[in-house]
Amino acid sequence: QEQFVESGGGLVQPGGSLRLSCASSGFTLDYYAITWFRQAPGKVREGVGCVSSTGEGEDTHYADSVKGRFTISRADAKNTVYLQMNNLGPEDTARYYCATDLVARCSGTYSLWKYDRWGQGTQVTVSS
């Protein structure tokens, strides 16, 4: 049983936008920093950004490749974390995952071995 479920992926044209959602089942996302990763074929899984717990003020951290284009936030009244992606380009094509390393604050290091909880991912394809 997966505890995170990603949704919202799809096919978009360059310059378009998508909002991905990370929801939980039997797990309280608000208590922990939630991190978004992405992985394209033939490439390593890389960190996209993260949002800290509600108790840590929901501060965020982003990879340089998406800074200024992507925004991570928590839903107002649901156990959900969003990844808003704007001005998408082909380089953003990947499968996107949410995960947690079970700490409250974003570290900004995105070391894969630290993350124990994952979803199944949702595919984002940016193409004309």
XYZ file of C-alpha atoms in Angstrom:
128
model
C 0.000 0.000 0.000
C 1.473 3.319 -1.132
C 1.084 6.179 1.345
C 1.552 8.983 -1.207
C -0.444 9.375 -4.416
C 0.718 11.813 -7.095
C -1.681 13.146 -9.707
C -2.080 15.935 -12.240
C 0.496 14.946 -14.824
C -0.116 14.955 -18.538
C 0.953 16.307 -21.904
C 1.479 20.066 -22.201
C 2.970 22.364 -24.804
C 6.144 24.345 -24.134
C 5.323 27.404 -22.083
C 2.314 25.736 -20.521
C 1.524 25.010 -16.893
C 0.519 22.064 -14.741
C -0.312 21.633 -11.082
C 0.635 18.319 -9.530
C -0.864 17.051 -6.290
C 0.596 14.811 -3.613
C -2.003 13.281 -1.327
C -1.624 10.842 1.534
C -3.484 7.801 2.765
C -2.916 6.935 6.401
C -0.059 9.439 6.721
C -0.045 13.027 7.968
C 1.829 15.157 5.448
C 1.581 18.323 7.551
C 4.033 16.996 10.150
C 6.927 16.483 7.745
C 8.856 18.181 4.991
C 7.573 16.948 1.629
C 9.971 16.824 -1.297
C 9.277 16.585 -5.018
C 11.649 14.598 -7.230
C 11.672 13.891 -10.943
C 13.318 11.292 -13.136
C 13.680 11.224 -16.904
C 14.669 8.096 -18.862
C 18.394 7.450 -18.610
C 18.868 10.055 -15.889
C 19.165 9.932 -12.124
C 16.268 10.909 -9.928
C 16.823 14.539 -8.990
C 15.340 16.806 -6.377
C 12.932 19.495 -7.560
C 12.045 21.237 -4.320
C 10.490 20.819 -0.925
C 8.139 22.412 1.579
C 8.713 22.181 5.313
C 6.102 21.136 7.856
C 3.308 23.421 8.966
C 5.059 23.742 12.330
C 8.157 25.077 10.534
C 6.218 27.717 8.648
C 6.005 25.815 5.348
C 9.218 27.362 4.085
C 10.400 26.103 0.704
C 13.579 25.246 -1.167
C 13.998 24.751 -4.912
C 16.569 23.343 -7.266
C 18.240 25.945 -9.454
C 16.765 24.378 -12.578
C 13.192 25.178 -11.517
C 13.637 28.253 -9.333
C 11.279 31.018 -10.387
C 9.089 28.654 -12.413
C 7.897 26.048 -9.896
C 6.120 26.639 -6.588
C 5.426 24.126 -3.829
C 2.608 24.767 -1.382
C 0.266 23.040 1.021
C -3.485 22.905 0.575
C -5.567 25.115 2.832
C -7.780 22.404 4.315
C -6.614 19.018 3.037
C -3.679 16.702 3.582
C -2.216 17.634 0.209
C 0.925 19.249 -1.206
C 0.974 20.948 -4.605
C 3.663 21.472 -7.200
C 2.705 24.344 -9.495
C 4.802 24.247 -12.657
C 4.839 27.252 -14.991
C 6.671 28.023 -18.231
C 7.362 24.359 -18.842
C 9.973 23.252 -21.343
C 10.977 19.901 -22.842
C 13.731 19.626 -20.235
C 10.994 19.268 -17.607
C 9.714 16.030 -19.132
C 10.003 13.382 -16.407
C 8.083 11.287 -13.972
C 7.441 13.333 -10.834
C 7.375 11.852 -7.334
C 6.711 13.139 -3.845
C 8.558 11.755 -0.856
C 9.604 12.462 2.701
C 12.699 11.819 4.784
C 10.570 12.041 7.947
C 12.024 15.327 9.184
C 10.188 18.601 9.669
C 12.447 20.993 7.746
C 13.721 20.982 4.190
C 17.409 20.152 3.983
C 17.954 21.145 0.361
C 20.325 18.243 -0.202
C 17.946 15.732 -1.850
C 19.979 12.660 -0.923
C 17.881 9.800 -2.265
C 18.876 7.282 0.402
C 17.302 9.444 3.094
C 13.775 9.191 1.688
C 11.727 6.256 2.930
C 8.220 7.169 1.758
C 7.374 7.530 -1.924
C 4.404 7.658 -4.231
C 4.009 5.955 -7.599
C 4.791 9.115 -9.557
C 2.928 10.986 -12.270
C 4.220 11.537 -15.797
C 4.776 15.033 -17.174
C 5.526 15.360 -20.881
C 6.283 18.743 -22.454
C 6.145 18.628 -26.243
C 4.812 20.491 -29.242
